[in-house]
XYZ file of C-alpha atoms in Angstrom:
240
model
C 8.837 -2.683 14.258
C 9.336 0.417 12.085
C 6.183 2.366 11.282
C 5.389 2.217 7.553
C 3.752 5.265 6.031
C 1.668 5.761 2.904
C 1.410 9.382 1.777
C -1.121 10.739 -0.698
C -0.338 14.221 -2.005
C -3.446 15.854 -3.424
C -5.650 13.988 -0.956
C -8.438 16.597 -1.032
C -9.253 15.688 -4.653
C -11.684 12.939 -5.552
C -9.134 10.336 -6.580
C -6.620 11.312 -3.913
C -9.210 10.872 -1.224
C -10.257 7.521 -2.665
C -6.641 6.383 -2.406
C -6.574 7.311 1.285
C -9.839 5.474 1.948
C -8.603 2.339 0.192
C -5.155 2.347 1.786
C -6.569 2.926 5.285
C -8.104 -0.558 5.287
C -5.046 -2.292 3.833
C -2.838 -4.139 6.319
C 0.709 -3.005 6.809
C 0.334 0.779 7.007
C 0.752 2.393 10.390
C -0.643 5.625 8.942
C -2.035 6.881 5.640
C -1.279 10.577 5.488
C -3.194 12.967 3.265
C -1.476 16.142 2.091
C -3.046 19.092 0.318
C -3.724 22.800 0.192
C -6.905 22.599 2.276
C -8.321 19.971 4.622
C -11.841 18.943 3.564
C -14.473 19.838 6.145
C -15.654 16.229 6.309
C -12.193 14.666 6.611
C -12.382 11.941 9.304
C -10.859 12.700 12.690
C -8.751 9.538 12.748
C -5.110 9.487 13.915
C -4.345 6.829 11.283
C -5.394 9.159 8.446
C -4.161 12.639 9.372
C -4.375 15.492 6.888
C -1.454 17.910 6.570
C -2.176 21.289 4.983
C 0.478 23.187 3.044
C 1.432 25.046 -0.115
C 2.896 22.285 -2.255
C 4.902 24.745 -4.353
C 6.680 26.082 -1.268
C 9.974 24.235 -0.883
C 10.343 25.334 2.725
C 6.984 23.714 3.482
C 7.977 20.567 1.583
C 11.233 20.332 3.517
C 9.226 20.598 6.741
C 6.851 17.899 5.468
C 9.838 15.622 4.884
C 11.021 16.281 8.424
C 7.597 15.465 9.882
C 7.346 12.234 7.901
C 10.849 11.147 8.900
C 9.841 11.528 12.533
C 6.709 9.415 11.998
C 8.272 6.403 10.317
C 9.480 4.948 7.006
C 7.890 6.071 3.746
C 6.756 2.990 1.847
C 4.332 4.526 -0.664
C 4.077 7.999 -2.142
C 1.125 8.761 -4.426
C 1.140 12.149 -6.141
C -2.482 12.701 -7.138
C -2.378 16.377 -8.026
C -3.382 17.809 -11.380
C -5.070 20.650 -13.268
C -6.874 20.584 -16.606
C -9.317 23.491 -16.407
C -10.715 26.141 -14.105
C -12.788 29.314 -14.402
C -10.354 31.012 -16.792
C -8.535 27.984 -18.215
C -9.841 25.513 -20.801
C -8.194 22.871 -23.006
C -7.159 24.354 -26.334
C -8.676 23.091 -29.579
C -5.935 24.616 -31.737
C -2.533 26.262 -31.434
C -4.251 29.626 -31.917
C -5.663 29.287 -28.397
C -2.317 28.631 -26.674
C -1.168 31.336 -24.260
C 1.869 31.832 -22.063
C -0.367 32.210 -19.012
C -2.164 28.896 -19.536
C 1.094 27.051 -20.207
C 2.758 28.513 -17.127
C -0.180 27.617 -14.894
C -0.501 24.043 -16.163
C 3.236 23.380 -16.041
C 3.375 24.756 -12.497
C 0.672 22.401 -11.219
C 1.193 19.348 -13.425
C 4.988 19.218 -13.713
C 6.734 21.532 -11.256
C 4.677 20.637 -8.192
C 5.014 16.818 -8.503
C 8.715 17.191 -9.259
C 9.292 19.207 -6.094
C 7.296 16.696 -4.048
C 9.441 13.863 -5.416
C 12.610 15.889 -4.810
C 11.859 16.315 -1.116
C 10.164 12.983 -0.315
C 12.026 10.414 -2.427
C 15.017 10.558 -0.021
C 12.703 9.187 2.679
C 12.279 5.861 0.881
C 14.195 2.984 2.470
C 17.415 1.954 0.754
C 17.003 -1.802 1.183
C 13.225 -2.398 1.244
C 10.487 -2.328 -1.419
C 8.859 1.074 -1.890
C 6.773 2.910 -4.487
C 6.422 6.398 -5.919
C 3.598 6.903 -8.407
C 2.391 10.145 -9.985
C -0.870 10.554 -11.867
C -0.258 11.456 -15.476
C -2.619 11.057 -18.446
C -2.592 9.135 -21.711
C -2.816 12.454 -23.564
C 0.665 13.177 -22.191
C 2.047 10.436 -24.433
C 3.850 11.840 -27.482
C 3.783 8.486 -29.237
C 0.048 8.076 -28.682
C -0.900 11.613 -29.797
C -2.923 11.278 -33.004
C -5.528 13.990 -32.457
C -3.685 17.082 -31.206
C -5.524 19.611 -29.074
C -5.243 20.141 -25.335
C -1.766 21.440 -26.126
C -0.618 22.869 -22.797
C -2.115 20.037 -20.756
C -0.504 17.408 -22.989
C 2.847 19.169 -22.784
C 2.693 19.548 -18.997
C 1.962 15.859 -18.544
C 4.744 14.922 -20.961
C 7.075 17.053 -18.834
C 5.854 15.248 -15.700
C 6.557 11.911 -17.378
C 10.138 12.964 -18.085
C 10.738 14.204 -14.546
C 9.425 10.993 -12.971
C 11.478 8.941 -15.434
C 14.574 10.867 -14.294
C 13.625 10.277 -10.663
C 13.239 6.556 -11.367
C 16.730 6.339 -12.867
C 18.214 7.995 -9.784
C 16.322 5.632 -7.497
C 17.605 2.598 -9.404
C 21.119 3.601 -8.370
C 20.305 4.592 -4.788
C 17.299 2.434 -3.877
C 17.252 -0.560 -6.240
C 14.116 -2.107 -4.717
C 12.011 0.992 -5.361
C 9.383 1.331 -8.098
C 8.811 4.816 -9.531
C 6.186 5.194 -12.275
C 3.550 7.411 -13.838
C -0.032 6.196 -14.143
C -2.991 6.927 -16.405
C -6.177 6.573 -14.324
C -8.663 6.744 -17.192
C -11.563 9.191 -17.136
C -12.664 9.523 -13.516
C -15.858 11.095 -12.182
C -14.059 14.058 -10.602
C -14.121 17.782 -11.255
C -10.986 17.438 -13.391
C -12.152 14.763 -15.832
C -15.934 14.352 -15.725
C -16.814 17.374 -17.925
C -14.842 15.802 -20.785
C -16.185 12.251 -20.648
C -17.525 11.002 -23.970
C -20.206 9.015 -22.194
C -21.175 8.227 -18.580
C -20.289 4.625 -19.429
C -16.627 5.615 -19.859
C -16.361 7.136 -16.378
C -14.761 5.348 -13.448
C -15.832 6.268 -9.944
C -12.930 7.541 -7.834
C -13.088 4.373 -5.732
C -13.001 2.130 -8.794
C -10.094 4.081 -10.272
C -8.177 3.941 -6.992
C -8.742 0.203 -6.723
C -7.531 -0.376 -10.295
C -4.405 1.737 -9.874
C -3.456 0.208 -6.533
C -3.809 -3.231 -8.133
C -1.449 -2.144 -10.922
C 1.097 -0.905 -8.383
C 0.889 -4.157 -6.417
C 1.933 -6.092 -9.537
C 4.912 -3.947 -10.562
C 8.513 -4.959 -9.942
C 11.689 -2.851 -9.731
C 12.329 -3.757 -13.386
C 9.161 -1.796 -14.240
C 10.450 1.362 -12.569
C 10.509 4.348 -14.889
C 7.480 3.119 -16.811
C 4.155 4.644 -17.845
C 1.151 2.408 -17.144
C -2.596 2.574 -17.713
C -5.237 1.607 -15.161
C -5.414 -1.873 -16.714
C -1.698 -2.444 -16.232
C -0.791 -2.019 -19.888
C 2.280 0.089 -20.702
C 1.747 3.366 -22.568
C 4.313 4.642 -25.104
C 6.210 7.802 -24.246
């Protein structure tokens, strides 16, 4: 029996790690592999949930990751749970006057370039004649059609770019791997370092585990006809 792999890129983040924890107890996965820039100190020493450390913007490293995964088994699920909204010298803009080249370059690098390179190198590992899934975490604010407030300009634009890249990947997969599902997901506001500071109320926050459970349920209900779509944590489609 071929080993089936689930891979979570961005597994050191709150939601990424919750995905690994949830998937590790699901039947059918021979291994759930976490990938990220740094292995958390408290990551479990379990051969079924190894953590691979690498620079995710380094294409040589990504090519080596693809080689390692190919040797381990068949990639059945790829979750790209990376993302950046703010850090010590980066904050969401309230107006166009606050937009800078540096902030746009940084957000596009993490939110659009990095997931696109991951998909470029790992999508070829999906089986050609079996069901498989690629899902990248986007955000509702990346929807152009749903944008009625403005603000958060560079973040919105970087997520819109991610949506386009994953849509393009989905169209390629439909031709090469017709049983694959490739989508972008909006997780809602999750109690992680990325989202929690911007929650309107504690009541609107999902725990990472709750968010992971909701998103995995959405993925379990999608069909190849849904590939290329943009879905919220409740399964509802989001306009582009």
